Amino acid sequence: MSYTLQFGQIWPFLPRLLEGAVVSLQIAVLAFCGGLLIGTVCAGVRSFGPRWLARIVGLYVVFFTNTPQLVQIYFLYFALPDMGILLSSFMAVVIGMTLNAGAYLTEIQRAGFESRRASEMEAAEVMGFSRIQQIRYVILPHVARVLFPPLSNQFIIVTLGTSMAAVFGVEELTGEAFNINAQTFRSIEIFSVTAGIYVVLTLAASVGLALLGRAVFRARTELI
Amino acid sequence: MHHLDITGLEARYGEHTVLSGIDLTVGRADVIGLIGPSGSGKSTILRVLMGLLPPVGGTVKLDGTAVNYADAAQVRRLRERIAIVFQQYNLFQNMSVLENVCVAPVKIKKRPRREVEEEARALLAKVGLGDKLKRYPDELSGGQQQRVAIVRALALHPEILLLDEVTAALDPELVSEVLDTIRLLAKEGMTMLIVSHEMAFIREVASRVVFMAGGRIVETGAPAQIFDAPVEARTQDFVSKILRH
Ligand SMILES: Nc1ncnc2c1ncn2[C@@H]1O[C@H](COP(=O)(O)OP(=O)(O)OP(=O)(O)O)[C@@H](O)[C@H]1O
Ligand SMILES: [Mg+2]
C-alpha cells in the first residue's frame, strides 16, 4: 500500500508546532547565553588564571566534550534526584545543555584569547589601562570579532541540539512533533514540516547573527 | 632643573646587558635625536623610560624627582606624563580612528567625551585625517596609521613624547607627512626623544643628537657637530656610512 501525503490533516496542529519552536528557541538561547558566560570565564581562567584553576577548567572541558550530551542530561534528570536535587525536565535540559555548551565555548574562546595581541596590550598598558581594562577594551572586542563566526555556528548547533529535550518530555518542537505524530500517525508530513521549521529557525538565526556580527563586531561573516 | 635626567641607566634582557651607563639630560622643549646601528639599544631606552622594562641600575629623574620603577603607582603617574609612539603603531584594531584616540582619555582618564572628541577631531584634521574618523586601522595606509598613533599619544597631553622609528615602516612619500607632524610639535615646544634613521630629518628637527652603539652613548652634540664633525671614531664611521646612501 502506498502512502498518500495528506498535509491537510496536520495544518491544524501548526500552531502547536510553532509554540514548540518557541520553547526550542528559549532553551537554545538560555543554554547558549549561560554557556557563553561559563565559556568566557573558563577561557579567561585557562589563558590567564592560576595553573591549578586552569587544570580544573581543563577537566570540565574534557568531561563535557567527551561524553554524550544525552547522558549528561540523563544524569541531571535521573541521578540528581537521588541526591535530593529535583529538577523539572525543562530545567534539567537547560542546565545540561548550558554546561555542555559552556565546555565547547571554552575551547572555542580559548583560541580567540590566545590570538590576543601583545603589542596592542603594551600600547594600552602605557596609556594607563589596568590589566582588567586591557582585557575589557582590547582583548575582548578583538576576541569577539575573531570568534563571532564560530560562536554563531555553535548557536546553531545548540539550537538543533534542543530536540534532545523531547526525550525528557519537554514540549519543544520535536516533542510536539512526537505528540502530534502519536495522535495522527502522519509521520512524513509532521516530520517534514518540523524539519522545515528547524531550517527556517537556523537560517534566520545565521543570517541575523551574521548581520549583527558585521554591524557590531566587524566580524568577517558570510551571510549564507 | 632638567625635564628628564638619566644617570647610569642599566638594563638587561635576561643575562644580556643591553644598556649600560646611560647618562642623558633632556631640558624642557628639547628635541633629542637618538641614532645608532641596529641593536644598539635605542628602543630599549624608550622602553625603560616607559616602565616596560625595569632598569637594573641607575636613576631616571622627572623634573628632579627620581622614579622608582618597581612602584606601580609611580609608573602609572609617570605614564600620565610621558607618551610613546611605537614603531609598529600598535593601534587598537577593533576601534575606529576616533575611538583609538578617545578611548584612553575618556575611559581611563574619565574626561568628558564631548570635549575629548572635539579635541581629537581637531588634532586628526591637523594631520590630514579629518575625513578618516570612522575608518578602522586595517583600512588605512601605513602613514595614516602612524599619524593616528601620534595623535593618540598627543591626546593624552604628555609633557614628553617618545617616538620610535616613526618613519621606518613608511613609503618615502608618506615619510614627509609624518615628519611634518613632528616638526609642528617641535615648533610648539614639546619635549621629544626621537629614534630615527632619517638623518636629514634628525638634523633638521633635533636640538641635540645622541649617537649610541653597543648599549652605550658614544657621543652627544648639536646636529651639525655630530653629522659634520664627529669626534669619536665610531660616530665618524656610522655617519659616513649612513650619509653615503
Ligand atoms: N625582547 C627582547 N628580548 C631579548 N633581547 C632583546 C629584546 N629586545 C631587544 N633585545 C636585544 O637588546 C638589544 C638592543 O635592542 P634595541 O631594540 O633596543 O635596539 P635598537 O637600537 O632599537 O635597534 P633597531 O635600530 O634595530 O631598532 C639588541 O641586542 C636586541 O637583540
Ligand atoms: Mg629599535
XYZ file of C-alpha atoms and ligand atoms in Angstrom:
501
model
C 0.000 0.000 0.000
C 1.412 3.347 -0.939
C 1.439 6.250 1.423
C -0.575 9.304 0.323
C 0.650 12.600 1.618
C -2.106 14.429 3.453
C -0.739 17.703 4.730
C -4.303 18.941 5.176
C -4.649 16.861 8.309
C -1.775 18.411 10.107
C -2.281 22.133 9.383
C -4.497 22.483 12.459
C -1.502 21.382 14.502
C 0.798 24.041 13.069
C 0.218 26.474 15.961
C 1.311 23.764 18.392
C 4.442 23.129 16.388
C 5.173 26.863 16.401
C 4.638 27.029 20.145
C 7.072 24.151 20.387
C 9.527 26.078 18.236
C 9.329 28.974 20.686
C 10.206 26.616 23.547
C 13.110 25.235 21.474
C 14.424 28.744 20.966
C 14.041 29.528 24.657
C 16.123 26.500 25.575
C 18.707 27.342 22.911
C 19.037 30.971 23.980
C 19.218 30.108 27.691
C 21.755 27.327 27.160
C 23.834 29.367 24.749
C 23.926 32.513 26.889
C 24.676 30.533 30.014
C 27.297 28.582 28.110
C 28.808 31.774 26.757
C 29.143 33.158 30.273
C 30.734 29.941 31.530
C 32.890 29.692 28.412
C 34.152 33.265 28.711
C 35.106 32.887 32.351
C 36.675 29.459 31.794
C 38.599 30.549 28.704
C 39.863 33.538 30.702
C 40.937 31.234 33.501
C 42.658 28.855 31.106
C 44.569 31.678 29.441
C 45.294 33.995 32.355
C 44.340 32.204 35.558
C 46.426 30.268 38.101
C 47.547 26.856 36.925
C 45.520 24.772 39.394
C 42.305 26.543 38.382
C 43.160 26.143 34.693
C 43.537 22.391 35.385
C 40.062 22.170 36.879
C 38.623 24.006 33.892
C 40.520 21.592 31.646
C 38.893 18.619 33.369
C 35.465 20.185 32.996
C 36.025 20.691 29.279
C 37.368 17.191 28.733
C 34.456 15.641 30.606
C 31.709 17.517 28.783
C 33.186 17.307 25.320
C 33.876 13.578 25.589
C 30.577 12.247 26.907
C 27.244 12.236 25.044
C 25.036 15.176 25.833
C 22.087 12.855 26.268
C 23.915 11.002 29.022
C 24.826 14.285 30.721
C 21.183 15.341 30.810
C 20.087 11.868 31.945
C 22.488 12.245 34.808
C 20.984 15.578 35.849
C 17.431 14.366 35.422
C 17.607 10.892 36.947
C 20.703 10.785 39.141
C 20.458 14.152 40.905
C 17.022 13.415 42.438
C 18.722 10.558 44.298
C 20.979 13.157 45.857
C 17.971 15.213 46.794
C 18.140 17.709 43.908
C 14.913 17.701 41.932
C 14.868 19.343 38.544
C 11.970 19.755 36.138
C 12.689 18.169 32.766
C 12.923 21.666 31.254
C 15.484 22.768 33.843
C 17.479 19.544 33.525
C 17.720 20.048 29.785
C 18.622 23.733 30.097
C 21.272 23.110 32.738
C 22.687 20.104 30.917
C 22.879 21.944 27.630
C 24.342 25.016 29.321
C 27.155 23.006 30.876
C 27.762 21.222 27.601
C 27.751 24.439 25.555
C 29.998 26.026 28.188
C 32.639 23.372 27.585
C 32.614 23.807 23.814
C 32.500 27.577 24.122
C 35.507 27.484 26.458
C 37.524 25.707 23.812
C 36.340 27.993 21.027
C 37.084 31.142 23.009
C 40.449 29.979 24.208
C 41.637 30.035 20.619
C 40.485 33.640 20.428
C 42.124 34.611 23.709
C 45.358 33.153 22.539
C 45.266 35.263 19.410
C 45.458 38.310 21.716
C 47.837 40.922 20.556
C 50.770 41.572 22.801
C 51.617 44.813 21.024
C 48.139 46.262 21.453
C 48.152 45.314 25.109
C 51.505 47.002 25.544
C 50.134 50.144 23.906
C 47.147 50.008 26.245
C 49.420 49.469 29.229
C 51.499 52.569 28.602
C 48.312 54.550 28.044
C 47.295 53.751 31.602
C 44.962 50.772 31.128
C 44.928 48.360 34.048
C 45.101 44.640 33.339
C 41.327 44.322 33.635
C 40.809 47.334 31.372
C 43.181 45.852 28.805
C 41.105 42.691 28.774
C 37.868 44.603 28.571
C 38.778 47.170 25.925
C 41.459 45.419 23.895
C 41.218 41.665 24.220
C 37.503 41.005 24.477
C 36.444 43.107 21.471
C 39.189 41.542 19.421
C 38.188 38.114 20.618
C 34.541 38.894 19.876
C 35.429 39.805 16.338
C 37.527 36.734 15.690
C 35.101 34.476 17.471
C 31.802 35.741 16.199
C 31.591 33.335 13.250
C 32.439 30.151 15.215
C 30.176 31.293 18.053
C 27.249 31.786 15.689
C 27.928 28.348 14.394
C 27.825 26.950 17.906
C 24.487 28.655 18.479
C 23.048 26.736 15.522
C 24.452 23.506 16.939
C 22.877 24.254 20.317
C 19.554 25.114 18.655
C 19.443 21.795 16.832
C 20.566 20.012 19.996
C 17.443 21.205 21.809
C 15.495 18.431 20.062
C 17.031 16.146 22.664
C 14.611 17.669 25.166
C 11.858 15.650 23.538
C 13.341 12.540 25.147
C 12.573 14.064 28.550
C 9.040 15.015 27.592
C 9.665 18.729 27.147
C 7.138 20.083 24.684
C 9.514 21.851 22.385
C 9.403 21.493 18.616
C 10.445 17.843 18.367
C 8.434 16.959 21.469
C 5.299 18.466 19.927
C 6.024 16.594 16.711
C 6.186 13.359 18.715
C 2.862 14.168 20.364
C 1.098 15.073 17.137
C 2.525 12.001 15.473
C 1.061 9.838 18.192
C -2.328 11.422 17.603
C -2.416 11.402 13.803
C 0.242 8.966 12.583
C 1.016 11.351 9.690
C 4.725 10.888 10.317
C 6.117 12.015 6.967
C 4.040 15.187 6.895
C 4.704 16.066 10.507
C 8.407 15.464 10.466
C 8.906 17.216 7.145
C 7.052 20.272 8.422
C 9.065 20.036 11.657
C 12.315 19.805 9.723
C 11.175 22.798 7.664
C 10.622 24.844 10.829
C 14.118 23.938 12.073
C 15.559 25.059 8.737
C 13.714 28.368 8.966
C 14.871 28.831 12.571
C 18.521 28.122 11.864
C 18.607 30.116 8.627
C 17.005 33.096 10.342
C 19.495 32.729 13.187
C 22.528 32.522 10.899
C 21.533 35.465 8.751
C 20.535 37.514 11.789
C 23.758 36.705 13.592
C 25.882 37.375 10.527
C 24.307 40.809 10.129
C 24.725 41.509 13.836
C 28.358 40.387 13.659
C 29.074 42.712 10.776
C 27.368 45.661 12.365
C 28.651 45.320 15.912
C 31.922 43.438 15.784
C 33.056 43.986 12.199
C 33.221 40.229 12.025
C 34.062 38.765 8.651
C 30.869 36.775 8.333
C 29.307 35.113 5.312
C 25.582 35.608 5.090
C 24.812 32.086 3.857
C 66.139 71.714 36.586
C 66.097 69.226 33.727
C 62.865 67.822 32.437
C 64.395 64.372 32.251
C 67.612 63.395 33.935
C 69.007 59.941 33.243
C 72.123 58.791 35.083
C 73.985 55.496 34.914
C 70.975 53.711 33.471
C 71.444 49.989 33.015
C 69.076 47.401 31.550
C 69.197 43.722 30.731
C 67.230 41.181 28.783
C 67.908 38.091 30.860
C 71.666 37.774 31.144
C 72.256 40.056 28.210
C 73.137 43.638 29.177
C 71.590 45.929 26.585
C 72.123 49.324 28.211
C 74.992 50.369 30.406
C 75.979 53.677 31.923
C 73.474 55.755 30.008
C 73.710 59.423 31.050
C 71.383 61.829 29.343
C 69.822 65.104 30.340
C 66.868 66.473 28.497
C 65.688 70.019 29.034
C 62.165 71.282 28.580
C 61.240 71.506 24.857
C 64.450 69.750 23.890
C 64.207 67.507 20.879
C 66.713 64.688 21.219
C 67.564 62.651 18.146
C 68.666 59.116 19.047
C 70.713 57.459 16.334
C 72.887 54.380 16.127
C 73.225 50.997 14.492
C 70.583 48.322 14.796
C 70.620 46.619 18.185
C 72.462 49.486 19.877
C 69.672 49.882 22.445
C 67.718 52.878 21.177
C 64.320 51.237 21.532
C 65.363 49.814 24.861
C 65.966 53.282 26.313
C 62.426 54.267 25.381
C 61.009 51.036 26.791
C 62.855 51.517 30.054
C 61.644 55.111 30.340
C 58.029 53.934 29.870
C 58.392 51.266 32.541
C 58.038 48.385 30.099
C 61.463 47.051 31.032
C 62.531 47.671 34.635
C 66.058 49.084 34.831
C 68.605 47.147 36.874
C 70.673 50.186 37.720
C 70.864 53.974 37.502
C 68.214 56.594 38.021
C 65.647 58.423 35.975
C 64.526 61.778 37.322
C 61.460 63.539 36.063
C 61.529 67.247 36.940
C 64.162 66.391 39.518
C 62.211 63.607 41.220
C 63.608 60.084 40.943
C 61.224 57.466 39.555
C 61.002 54.109 41.301
C 60.088 51.706 38.513
C 59.305 48.950 40.999
C 56.414 51.035 42.321
C 53.332 50.508 40.152
C 51.690 53.711 41.338
C 54.744 55.766 40.376
C 54.900 54.097 36.975
C 51.238 54.909 36.464
C 51.854 58.566 37.275
C 54.878 58.636 35.004
C 52.789 57.273 32.135
C 50.424 60.185 32.556
C 53.310 62.498 31.699
C 55.241 60.559 29.078
C 53.702 59.027 25.968
C 55.274 56.732 23.411
C 54.573 56.075 19.745
C 55.661 52.590 18.777
C 57.368 51.723 15.550
C 54.595 49.271 14.652
C 51.820 51.789 15.504
C 50.124 49.261 17.837
C 46.726 50.774 17.100
C 43.677 49.049 18.525
C 42.382 47.074 15.552
C 38.875 46.824 16.939
C 38.421 50.584 17.238
C 37.836 53.290 14.678
C 40.388 56.063 14.282
C 38.362 58.371 16.509
C 37.902 55.658 19.151
C 41.613 54.849 19.134
C 42.335 58.445 20.013
C 39.500 58.899 22.507
C 39.444 55.629 24.408
C 42.166 56.344 26.949
C 41.202 59.958 27.731
C 37.521 59.004 28.076
C 37.621 55.549 29.684
C 40.822 55.766 31.659
C 41.211 59.441 32.464
C 37.440 59.959 32.703
C 37.464 63.193 30.753
C 34.126 64.222 29.205
C 33.634 62.522 25.830
C 32.396 65.654 24.049
C 35.470 67.612 24.978
C 37.848 64.761 24.102
C 36.176 64.102 20.752
C 36.293 67.733 19.827
C 39.987 67.823 20.540
C 40.576 64.520 18.720
C 38.791 65.780 15.633
C 40.876 68.925 15.630
C 44.143 67.021 16.047
C 43.231 64.478 13.365
C 42.256 67.254 10.992
C 45.562 68.944 11.680
C 47.450 65.866 10.485
C 45.237 65.470 7.437
C 42.986 62.713 8.729
C 39.816 64.722 9.223
C 37.941 62.507 6.759
C 39.101 59.193 8.250
C 37.493 59.370 11.695
C 35.213 56.373 11.179
C 37.807 54.212 9.422
C 39.472 51.249 11.097
C 43.248 50.781 11.233
C 43.218 47.990 8.663
C 41.577 50.361 6.213
C 44.384 52.918 6.441
C 47.805 53.190 4.857
C 50.894 52.845 6.987
C 51.491 56.588 7.046
C 47.918 57.268 8.059
C 48.098 54.708 10.864
C 51.341 56.223 12.058
C 49.720 59.653 12.264
C 46.780 58.195 14.183
C 49.277 56.682 16.622
C 50.922 60.077 17.081
C 47.579 61.810 17.624
C 46.565 59.063 20.065
C 49.688 59.790 22.084
C 49.101 63.550 21.909
C 45.519 63.227 23.116
C 46.973 62.040 26.414
C 48.504 65.502 26.822
C 52.017 64.238 27.521
C 54.804 66.536 28.553
C 57.300 64.254 26.894
C 56.818 62.299 23.697
C 58.921 59.283 22.757
C 58.906 58.402 19.082
C 60.406 55.107 17.968
C 61.296 54.905 14.287
C 58.089 56.617 13.382
C 59.134 56.743 9.770
C 60.857 53.395 9.305
C 57.905 51.386 8.045
C 56.701 54.048 5.649
C 56.948 54.677 1.935
C 59.146 57.662 1.140
C 56.223 59.851 0.110
C 54.469 59.104 3.403
C 57.555 59.932 5.443
C 57.123 63.612 4.711
C 53.563 63.605 6.072
C 54.678 62.186 9.392
C 57.726 64.406 9.542
C 55.567 67.487 9.014
C 53.530 66.449 12.030
C 56.618 66.077 14.181
C 58.062 69.383 13.012
C 54.851 71.039 14.066
C 55.154 69.556 17.554
C 58.774 70.598 17.815
C 57.765 74.108 16.971
C 55.093 74.032 19.682
C 57.691 73.187 22.302
C 57.026 69.538 23.111
C 59.909 67.686 24.762
C 60.723 64.762 22.486
C 63.038 61.801 22.175
C 63.103 60.675 18.582
C 64.676 57.469 17.360
C 65.127 57.644 13.625
C 67.191 56.555 10.694
C 66.169 59.677 8.796
C 69.374 61.637 9.291
C 68.171 64.583 7.240
C 65.113 64.803 9.427
C 67.008 64.426 12.699
C 69.375 67.105 11.570
C 66.526 69.477 10.944
C 64.328 68.802 13.926
C 66.683 67.792 16.754
C 68.220 70.258 19.143
C 70.719 67.600 20.186
C 71.800 64.301 18.691
C 72.824 61.250 20.703
C 74.813 58.549 18.976
C 74.619 55.083 20.560
C 76.487 51.860 19.938
C 76.545 48.594 21.867
C 74.227 49.800 24.618
C 76.294 52.915 25.401
C 76.163 56.549 24.446
C 79.212 57.189 22.300
C 78.780 60.833 21.549
C 76.334 63.659 22.122
C 76.267 67.007 20.391
C 74.499 69.526 18.224
C 73.289 68.069 14.916
C 75.887 69.977 12.923
C 78.664 68.691 15.148
C 77.573 65.022 15.065
C 76.931 64.942 11.352
C 79.675 67.236 10.079
C 82.458 66.980 12.638
C 82.046 63.854 14.793
C 84.801 63.396 17.358
C 84.612 59.664 18.069
C 85.834 57.155 15.504
C 82.648 55.062 15.783
C 80.473 58.069 15.167
C 82.564 59.045 12.156
C 82.242 55.541 10.824
C 78.466 55.404 11.322
C 77.818 58.868 9.974
C 79.952 58.392 6.903
C 78.272 55.082 6.140
C 74.764 56.312 6.625
C 75.240 59.590 4.807
C 76.775 57.830 1.838
C 73.463 56.267 0.851
N 62.509 41.258 23.934
C 63.850 41.107 23.890
N 64.415 40.009 24.440
C 65.746 39.843 24.427
N 66.609 40.685 23.855
C 66.118 41.779 23.271
C 64.709 42.053 23.259
N 64.501 43.206 22.601
C 65.734 43.644 22.235
N 66.687 42.809 22.630
C 68.132 42.992 22.423
O 68.520 44.202 23.021
C 69.455 44.873 22.227
C 69.019 46.280 21.967
O 67.797 46.211 21.230
P 67.025 47.517 20.788
O 65.712 47.047 20.264
O 66.993 48.490 21.889
O 67.918 48.046 19.604
P 67.663 49.283 18.632
O 68.808 50.200 18.780
O 66.325 49.824 18.864
O 67.750 48.572 17.218
P 66.910 48.878 15.867
O 67.562 50.043 15.220
O 67.115 47.627 15.066
O 65.513 49.087 16.255
C 69.654 44.041 20.979
O 70.841 43.309 21.125
C 68.487 43.113 20.967
O 68.837 41.887 20.417
Mg 64.518 49.808 17.750
